[in-house]
Amino acid sequence: MCTQCCISQLACCCGSAACVCCCNCCPNIKQSTGTRIMYAFYFLLVTIVCVIMMSPKVEKEMRENIPFYDQMCEKSEENCQTLVGYSAVYKVCFGMACFFLFFAIFTIRIHNSTGWRAAVHNGFWLVKFIVLVACCVGGFFIPNEEVFLEAWRCIGAGGGFIFLLIQLMLLVKFAHRWNTNWSSGVTHNRLWYAALAFVTLMLFSAAVGALVFMGVFYTDSEACLLNKVFLGINGSLCLFVSLLAISPCIQKLQPTSGLLQPGVISVYVMYLTFSAFSSKPKETVERNGVNTTVCVFPINSGTESDKQIVTAVGAIILFGCVLYSCLTSTTRRSSAALRVYGNSEPEIERARCCFCCGDNTDDYDEENTGGGQNVNYDEREGTIYGYACFHSVFFLGSLYVMMTVTNWFHYDNHQIENLLDGSWSVFWIKMVSCWVCLILYMWTLVAPMVFPKRFEA
């Protein structure tokens, strides 16, 4: 078994075979799923490297643990400094973006997995990993560094905004599909209705709790006017879309519309609002002759370990949002998120708790690798997702990670430990994202009323 597993892994790394686990007890895996997981792993690996490069502790650890590091840097201190900081992140993300952009062009108009281009896309993982590393390292040899960094920053900002828009569209699609999938199970089992009610109650409880939390810690009677204004606006908009979703005019055209979707949207908007308030520069007021910082959560003034916890949670949320967007935005089902579509007739599907993982159909050709998981080759007749679109989303995701890790436009002195520190650019980006998300969701509700002929069955 060990020999067979080694052979299969060698075929995966240097050939077109699908990558699988060596354990026989692992469930079957689809070729399309395994391929996307591997690309996501590469993406996550480079993202972690970028996060590490932004930490000021990295250089200290390198000096303490790498032999002869000080001696090497004495002769070329400038070269040692280029291995960390925002410029290093820009160069590494440039290499990753070039890697995915090349594959986006390389995989245009692939319709099944039988061609040689599809074989390269689905296999040769060791070769592609070497190419990815070479692209990232090659970024450090680009001449005219100042011109490159300025130009690449502008490109990264544009691509990051586009990716953020796609991410918000997918969130709206996620909310609609969640409600549609669980609603389809109500006719067969009333427990799904109880599950819908329970989750909806939890979502709105979390949204209201976040609203109260921010009202207590992020407002002040003498300062933080923007916080009070935007908190009121966002809370009112969440209430408005919730009432709109269950209004008779919407229910007539979209019977599946309920409170679950606005619950998901409200929680996300409250999270973005909290993140925006945390990203805003701190405000101070003079009280009893002492400048006092207001509108901050007490954890921000706590110990260093508390700051590390906040940073870790922010990084986990960042990874989760980016990977979810990249892995779900190119499937046939999720591609509908990029356009408005009718919800008058629910899709015929089986209600599942984990509805976002895979399709209901499992009738594919199966191949026993002999050394681990069995592989379902589900793309011999046709691709499950658009290869070029998949790599394009990862290309935009690379730009989004680059801009987020370097704090968008304020990158000169930015460090990953201060990811949640003040920046007006980050504040406005997140606040505008709240409104865009709400507008997108409202549009999916009112579009059938505005264009009734387009949504007729």
Coordinates of C-alpha atoms in Angstrom, one line a residue:
M1 CA 0.0 0.0 0.0
C2 CA 2.9 2.4 0.8
T3 CA 4.5 1.8 -2.6
Q4 CA 1.2 2.3 -4.4
C5 CA 0.6 5.5 -2.5
C6 CA 4.1 6.8 -3.3
I7 CA 3.5 6.1 -7.0
S8 CA 0.2 7.9 -7.0
Q9 CA 1.7 10.9 -5.2
L10 CA 4.5 11.0 -7.7
A11 CA 2.0 10.9 -10.6
C12 CA 0.2 13.7 -8.9
C13 CA 3.3 15.9 -8.5
C14 CA 4.9 15.2 -11.9
G15 CA 2.0 14.0 -14.0
S16 CA -1.7 14.7 -14.7
A17 CA -3.1 12.4 -12.0
A18 CA -5.4 13.9 -9.3
C19 CA -3.9 14.4 -5.8
V20 CA -5.4 12.2 -3.1
C21 CA -4.8 11.3 0.6
C22 CA -3.0 8.0 1.3
C23 CA -5.6 6.9 3.8
N24 CA -8.1 4.4 2.5
C25 CA -10.7 5.5 5.1
C26 CA -11.0 9.0 3.5
P27 CA -14.2 9.6 1.6
N28 CA -14.2 9.8 -2.2
I29 CA -13.0 13.1 -3.7
K30 CA -14.0 14.7 -6.9
Q31 CA -11.3 15.7 -9.3
S32 CA -12.7 19.3 -9.6
T33 CA -12.8 19.6 -5.8
G34 CA -9.2 18.3 -5.3
T35 CA -7.8 20.7 -7.9
R36 CA -9.4 23.7 -6.3
I37 CA -8.2 22.6 -2.9
M38 CA -4.6 22.4 -4.1
Y39 CA -4.8 25.9 -5.7
A40 CA -6.3 27.2 -2.5
F41 CA -3.5 25.6 -0.5
Y42 CA -0.9 27.4 -2.7
F43 CA -2.8 30.7 -2.3
L44 CA -3.1 30.3 1.5
L45 CA 0.6 29.4 1.7
V46 CA 1.7 32.5 -0.1
T47 CA -0.7 34.6 2.0
I48 CA 0.8 33.3 5.2
V49 CA 4.3 34.2 3.9
C50 CA 3.0 37.7 3.2
V51 CA 1.6 38.1 6.7
I52 CA 4.9 36.9 8.2
M53 CA 6.8 39.3 6.1
M54 CA 4.8 42.2 7.5
S55 CA 5.7 41.3 11.1
P56 CA 8.6 43.3 12.7
K57 CA 9.3 40.2 14.9
V58 CA 10.4 38.2 11.8
E59 CA 13.6 40.1 11.4
K60 CA 14.4 39.7 15.1
E61 CA 13.8 36.0 14.9
M62 CA 15.9 35.7 11.8
R63 CA 18.8 37.5 13.5
E64 CA 18.5 35.2 16.5
N65 CA 18.0 31.9 14.7
I66 CA 19.6 32.0 11.3
P67 CA 23.4 31.3 11.5
F68 CA 25.7 34.1 10.2
Y69 CA 22.7 36.4 9.5
D70 CA 24.3 39.4 11.1
Q71 CA 27.5 38.9 9.3
M72 CA 25.7 38.6 5.9
C73 CA 23.6 41.7 6.6
E74 CA 26.7 43.8 7.6
K75 CA 27.8 43.7 4.0
S76 CA 24.3 44.2 2.5
E77 CA 21.9 45.6 5.0
E78 CA 19.7 47.0 2.3
N79 CA 19.2 43.5 0.8
C80 CA 18.3 42.1 4.2
Q81 CA 15.7 44.7 4.7
T82 CA 14.0 44.0 1.4
L83 CA 13.0 40.5 2.7
V84 CA 10.5 42.1 5.1
G85 CA 8.0 45.0 5.0
Y86 CA 5.4 46.2 2.6
S87 CA 7.8 46.1 -0.4
A88 CA 8.4 42.4 0.1
V89 CA 4.7 41.7 0.3
Y90 CA 4.1 43.7 -2.9
K91 CA 6.8 41.7 -4.7
V92 CA 5.6 38.3 -3.5
C93 CA 2.0 39.1 -4.3
F94 CA 3.2 40.3 -7.8
G95 CA 4.7 36.8 -8.4
M96 CA 1.5 35.0 -7.2
A97 CA -0.7 37.3 -9.3
C98 CA 1.4 36.7 -12.4
F99 CA 1.1 32.9 -11.7
F100 CA -2.7 33.0 -11.6
L101 CA -2.9 35.5 -14.5
F102 CA -0.8 33.1 -16.7
F103 CA -3.1 30.2 -15.9
A104 CA -6.2 32.4 -16.5
I105 CA -5.0 33.0 -20.0
F106 CA -3.7 29.4 -20.4
T107 CA -7.0 27.8 -19.5
I108 CA -9.3 30.0 -21.7
R109 CA -12.0 27.9 -23.5
I110 CA -11.4 24.6 -21.8
H111 CA -14.6 22.6 -21.8
N112 CA -13.6 19.2 -20.4
S113 CA -10.7 17.6 -18.6
T114 CA -9.5 15.4 -21.5
G115 CA -7.2 17.9 -23.2
W116 CA -3.5 18.5 -22.5
R117 CA -4.2 22.0 -21.1
A118 CA -6.7 20.6 -18.7
A119 CA -4.2 18.0 -17.6
V120 CA -1.7 20.7 -16.8
H121 CA -4.4 22.6 -14.8
N122 CA -5.4 19.5 -12.8
G123 CA -1.9 18.0 -12.3
F124 CA 1.8 18.6 -12.3
W125 CA 1.6 20.1 -8.8
L126 CA 5.3 19.9 -7.9
V127 CA 6.2 21.6 -11.2
K128 CA 3.5 24.3 -10.6
F129 CA 4.8 24.9 -7.1
I130 CA 8.3 25.4 -8.3
V131 CA 7.0 27.9 -10.9
L132 CA 5.0 29.7 -8.2
V133 CA 8.1 30.0 -6.0
A134 CA 10.1 31.2 -9.0
C135 CA 7.5 33.9 -9.8
C136 CA 7.5 35.1 -6.1
V137 CA 11.3 35.2 -5.9
G138 CA 11.6 36.8 -9.3
G139 CA 9.6 39.8 -8.0
F140 CA 12.7 40.8 -5.9
F141 CA 14.8 41.3 -9.0
I142 CA 12.5 43.9 -10.7
P143 CA 14.4 47.0 -11.5
N144 CA 13.2 50.6 -10.7
E145 CA 11.7 49.5 -7.5
E146 CA 10.1 52.8 -6.6
V147 CA 8.3 53.1 -9.9
F148 CA 7.2 49.5 -9.8
L149 CA 5.8 49.7 -6.2
E150 CA 3.8 52.9 -7.1
A151 CA 2.4 51.4 -10.3
W152 CA 1.6 48.0 -8.7
R153 CA -0.1 49.8 -5.8
C154 CA -2.5 51.4 -8.2
I155 CA -3.2 48.1 -10.0
G156 CA -3.6 46.4 -6.6
A157 CA -6.1 48.9 -5.4
G158 CA -8.3 48.5 -8.5
G159 CA -8.1 44.7 -8.4
G160 CA -8.8 44.7 -4.7
F161 CA -12.0 46.8 -5.2
I162 CA -13.2 44.4 -7.9
F163 CA -12.6 41.4 -5.7
L164 CA -14.4 43.0 -2.8
L165 CA -17.4 43.7 -5.0
I166 CA -17.4 40.0 -6.1
Q167 CA -17.2 38.9 -2.5
L168 CA -20.2 41.1 -1.6
M169 CA -22.2 39.6 -4.5
L170 CA -21.3 36.1 -3.4
L171 CA -22.5 36.9 0.1
V172 CA -25.9 37.9 -1.2
K173 CA -26.0 34.7 -3.3
F174 CA -25.0 32.7 -0.2
A175 CA -27.9 34.1 1.8
H176 CA -30.4 33.4 -1.0
R177 CA -29.1 29.8 -1.5
W178 CA -29.1 29.0 2.2
N179 CA -32.7 30.0 2.5
T180 CA -33.7 28.2 -0.7
N181 CA -32.0 25.0 0.3
W182 CA -33.4 24.8 3.8
S183 CA -36.9 25.9 2.7
S184 CA -36.9 23.0 0.2
G185 CA -36.8 20.6 3.2
V186 CA -39.8 22.1 5.0
T187 CA -42.3 20.2 2.8
H188 CA -40.7 16.9 3.8
N189 CA -39.7 17.5 7.4
R190 CA -41.0 20.3 9.6
L191 CA -37.7 20.2 11.6
W192 CA -36.2 22.3 8.7
Y193 CA -38.7 25.0 9.6
A194 CA -37.5 24.9 13.2
A195 CA -33.9 25.1 12.0
L196 CA -34.7 28.1 9.8
A197 CA -36.5 29.8 12.7
F198 CA -33.6 29.1 15.1
V199 CA -30.8 30.2 12.8
T200 CA -32.8 33.4 11.9
L201 CA -33.3 34.2 15.6
M202 CA -29.6 33.7 16.3
L203 CA -28.5 35.9 13.4
F204 CA -30.8 38.8 14.4
S205 CA -29.7 38.3 18.0
A206 CA -26.1 38.6 17.0
A207 CA -26.8 41.7 14.8
V208 CA -28.8 43.4 17.6
G209 CA -26.1 42.5 20.1
A210 CA -23.4 43.9 17.9
L211 CA -25.4 47.1 17.4
V212 CA -25.8 47.5 21.2
F213 CA -22.1 46.7 21.7
M214 CA -21.0 49.3 19.3
G215 CA -23.4 51.8 20.8
V216 CA -21.8 51.3 24.2
F217 CA -18.1 51.1 23.3
Y218 CA -17.8 53.1 20.1
T219 CA -19.9 56.2 20.8
D220 CA -19.3 59.1 23.2
S221 CA -21.4 62.0 24.2
E222 CA -18.6 64.5 23.4
A223 CA -17.0 62.9 20.4
C224 CA -17.2 60.2 17.7
L225 CA -19.9 61.9 15.6
L226 CA -19.2 59.8 12.6
N227 CA -19.6 56.6 14.6
K228 CA -23.0 57.7 15.9
V229 CA -24.2 58.8 12.4
F230 CA -23.1 55.7 10.6
L231 CA -24.2 53.3 13.3
G232 CA -27.7 54.8 13.1
I233 CA -27.7 54.7 9.3
N234 CA -26.5 51.0 9.0
G235 CA -28.8 49.9 11.8
S236 CA -31.8 51.6 10.1
L237 CA -30.9 50.1 6.7
C238 CA -30.7 46.6 8.1
L239 CA -34.2 47.1 9.6
F240 CA -35.5 48.4 6.3
V241 CA -34.2 45.5 4.2
S242 CA -35.6 43.0 6.8
L243 CA -39.1 44.5 6.5
L244 CA -38.8 44.8 2.7
A245 CA -37.9 41.1 2.5
I246 CA -41.2 40.0 4.1
S247 CA -43.4 42.7 2.6
P248 CA -46.4 41.5 0.6
C249 CA -45.2 43.0 -2.7
I250 CA -41.9 41.0 -2.4
Q251 CA -43.6 37.9 -1.2
K252 CA -45.9 37.9 -4.2
L253 CA -43.0 37.7 -6.7
Q254 CA -40.5 35.8 -4.5
P255 CA -42.3 33.4 -2.2
T256 CA -39.0 32.0 -0.8
S257 CA -37.9 35.4 0.4
G258 CA -37.8 35.4 4.2
L259 CA -35.9 36.7 7.2
L260 CA -32.9 34.4 6.9
Q261 CA -31.3 36.4 4.1
P262 CA -31.6 39.8 5.8
G263 CA -30.3 38.1 8.9
V264 CA -27.1 37.0 7.2
I265 CA -26.8 40.5 5.5
S266 CA -27.3 42.3 8.9
V267 CA -24.7 40.3 10.7
Y268 CA -22.2 40.9 7.9
V269 CA -23.0 44.6 7.8
M270 CA -22.6 44.9 11.6
Y271 CA -19.2 43.1 11.3
L272 CA -18.1 45.5 8.6
T273 CA -19.3 48.4 10.7
F274 CA -17.4 47.1 13.8
S275 CA -14.3 46.6 11.6
A276 CA -14.6 50.1 10.2
F277 CA -14.9 51.6 13.7
S278 CA -11.8 49.6 14.8
S279 CA -9.9 50.8 11.8
K280 CA -10.6 54.5 12.3
P281 CA -8.0 56.6 13.9
K282 CA -8.5 57.0 17.6
E283 CA -10.2 60.1 19.0
T284 CA -9.3 61.8 22.3
V285 CA -11.2 64.3 24.5
E286 CA -9.9 66.4 27.4
R287 CA -11.4 65.4 30.7
N288 CA -10.2 66.8 34.0
G289 CA -7.1 68.1 32.2
V290 CA -6.1 64.7 30.8
N291 CA -6.5 63.6 27.1
T292 CA -8.6 60.5 27.2
T293 CA -9.0 58.1 24.3
V294 CA -12.7 57.4 23.6
C295 CA -14.7 55.1 21.3
V296 CA -12.4 52.1 21.7
F297 CA -13.0 48.7 23.1
P298 CA -11.0 48.1 26.3
I299 CA -9.1 45.2 24.7
N300 CA -7.2 47.7 22.5
S301 CA -5.6 49.2 25.6
G302 CA -4.9 45.8 27.2
T303 CA -1.8 43.6 27.2
E304 CA 0.2 42.6 24.2
S305 CA -1.4 39.2 24.3
D306 CA -4.8 40.8 23.8
K307 CA -3.6 42.6 20.7
Q308 CA -2.3 39.3 19.3
I309 CA -5.7 37.7 19.9
V310 CA -7.5 40.5 18.0
T311 CA -4.9 40.3 15.1
A312 CA -5.3 36.5 14.9
V313 CA -9.1 36.7 14.7
G314 CA -8.8 39.4 12.0
A315 CA -6.4 37.2 10.0
I316 CA -8.7 34.2 10.3
I317 CA -11.6 36.2 9.0
L318 CA -9.5 37.5 6.2
F319 CA -8.4 34.0 5.1
G320 CA -11.9 32.7 5.4
C321 CA -13.5 35.4 3.3
V322 CA -10.8 35.2 0.6
L323 CA -10.8 31.4 0.3
Y324 CA -14.6 31.2 0.3
S325 CA -14.8 33.8 -2.4
C326 CA -12.2 32.1 -4.6
L327 CA -13.6 28.6 -4.2
T328 CA -17.2 29.4 -4.7
S329 CA -17.3 32.2 -7.3
T330 CA -16.5 30.0 -10.3
T331 CA -18.9 27.1 -9.9
R332 CA -21.9 27.0 -12.2
R333 CA -24.3 27.4 -9.3
S334 CA -22.4 30.4 -7.8
S335 CA -21.9 32.1 -11.1
A336 CA -25.5 33.3 -10.8
A337 CA -24.3 35.5 -8.0
L338 CA -22.7 37.8 -10.6
R339 CA -26.0 38.6 -12.1
V340 CA -29.6 39.2 -10.9
Y341 CA -31.8 36.2 -11.3
G342 CA -35.3 35.2 -10.4
N343 CA -36.2 33.4 -7.2
S344 CA -39.8 32.8 -7.9
E345 CA -39.3 29.1 -8.3
P346 CA -37.0 27.3 -5.9
E347 CA -34.4 24.9 -7.3
I348 CA -35.1 21.2 -7.0
E349 CA -32.5 20.1 -4.4
R350 CA -32.1 18.2 -1.2
A351 CA -32.0 20.2 2.0
R352 CA -28.6 19.7 3.7
C353 CA -26.9 21.3 6.7
C354 CA -23.7 21.8 4.7
F355 CA -25.4 23.0 1.5
C356 CA -22.5 24.9 0.1
C357 CA -20.2 21.9 -0.3
G358 CA -20.6 20.1 -3.5
D359 CA -23.7 19.3 -5.7
N360 CA -26.3 16.7 -5.0
T361 CA -25.4 14.6 -8.0
D362 CA -22.7 12.0 -7.3
D363 CA -23.0 9.9 -10.5
Y364 CA -19.5 10.2 -11.8
D365 CA -16.8 7.8 -13.1
E366 CA -14.8 6.5 -10.2
E367 CA -11.2 5.3 -10.2
N368 CA -9.5 3.4 -7.5
T369 CA -6.0 4.7 -7.0
G370 CA -5.0 1.6 -5.0
G371 CA -3.2 3.6 -2.4
G372 CA -5.7 5.9 -0.8
Q373 CA -8.8 7.9 -1.7
N374 CA -10.9 7.0 -4.7
V375 CA -11.2 9.8 -7.3
N376 CA -14.5 10.7 -9.0
Y377 CA -13.6 12.1 -12.4
D378 CA -16.5 14.5 -12.7
E379 CA -15.3 16.6 -15.6
R380 CA -14.8 14.2 -18.5
E381 CA -18.0 15.2 -20.1
G382 CA -17.8 18.9 -19.2
T383 CA -16.1 21.2 -16.7
I384 CA -17.9 21.8 -13.4
Y385 CA -16.4 25.3 -13.1
G386 CA -14.7 27.8 -15.5
Y387 CA -11.0 27.3 -15.3
A388 CA -10.1 30.7 -16.6
C389 CA -12.6 32.5 -14.4
F390 CA -11.3 30.5 -11.4
H391 CA -7.8 31.7 -11.9
S392 CA -9.0 35.2 -12.6
V393 CA -10.7 35.3 -9.2
F394 CA -7.5 34.0 -7.6
F395 CA -5.6 36.8 -9.4
L396 CA -7.9 39.4 -8.0
G397 CA -7.7 37.7 -4.6
S398 CA -3.9 38.1 -4.7
L399 CA -4.4 41.8 -5.2
Y400 CA -6.9 42.0 -2.4
V401 CA -4.6 40.2 0.1
M402 CA -1.7 42.4 -0.9
M403 CA -3.8 45.6 -0.2
T404 CA -5.3 44.3 3.0
V405 CA -2.1 43.0 4.5
T406 CA -0.4 46.3 3.7
N407 CA -3.4 48.3 5.1
W408 CA -4.4 49.5 1.6
F409 CA -2.9 53.0 1.0
H410 CA -1.1 53.5 4.4
Y411 CA 1.7 51.0 3.9
D412 CA 4.9 52.9 4.8
N413 CA 5.0 52.0 8.6
H414 CA 2.3 49.4 8.6
Q415 CA 2.9 46.2 10.6
I416 CA 0.7 43.1 10.7
E417 CA 0.4 43.4 14.5
N418 CA -1.3 46.7 13.9
L419 CA -3.8 45.4 11.4
L420 CA -6.7 46.9 13.3
D421 CA -5.0 50.3 14.0
G422 CA -6.3 53.6 12.6
S423 CA -6.5 54.3 8.9
W424 CA -9.1 56.5 7.3
S425 CA -8.7 54.7 3.9
V426 CA -9.6 51.4 5.5
F427 CA -12.5 53.0 7.4
W428 CA -14.1 54.4 4.3
I429 CA -13.5 51.2 2.2
K430 CA -15.3 49.1 4.8
M431 CA -18.1 51.6 5.4
V432 CA -18.8 51.8 1.7
S433 CA -18.7 48.0 1.5
C434 CA -21.6 48.0 4.0
W435 CA -23.7 50.2 1.8
V436 CA -22.8 48.3 -1.4
C437 CA -23.8 45.0 0.3
L438 CA -27.2 46.4 1.3
I439 CA -27.8 47.9 -2.1
L440 CA -27.0 44.6 -3.8
Y441 CA -29.4 42.7 -1.6
M442 CA -32.2 45.3 -2.0
W443 CA -31.7 45.1 -5.8
T444 CA -32.2 41.3 -5.8
L445 CA -35.5 42.0 -4.0
V446 CA -36.9 44.8 -6.2
A447 CA -35.5 43.7 -9.5
P448 CA -38.4 41.4 -10.4
M449 CA -40.7 44.3 -9.8
V450 CA -38.7 46.7 -12.0
F451 CA -38.2 44.2 -14.8
P452 CA -41.1 41.7 -14.5
K453 CA -40.7 40.3 -18.1
R454 CA -37.1 39.3 -17.5
F455 CA -38.1 37.2 -14.5
E456 CA -41.1 35.4 -16.0
A457 CA -40.7 31.7 -16.1

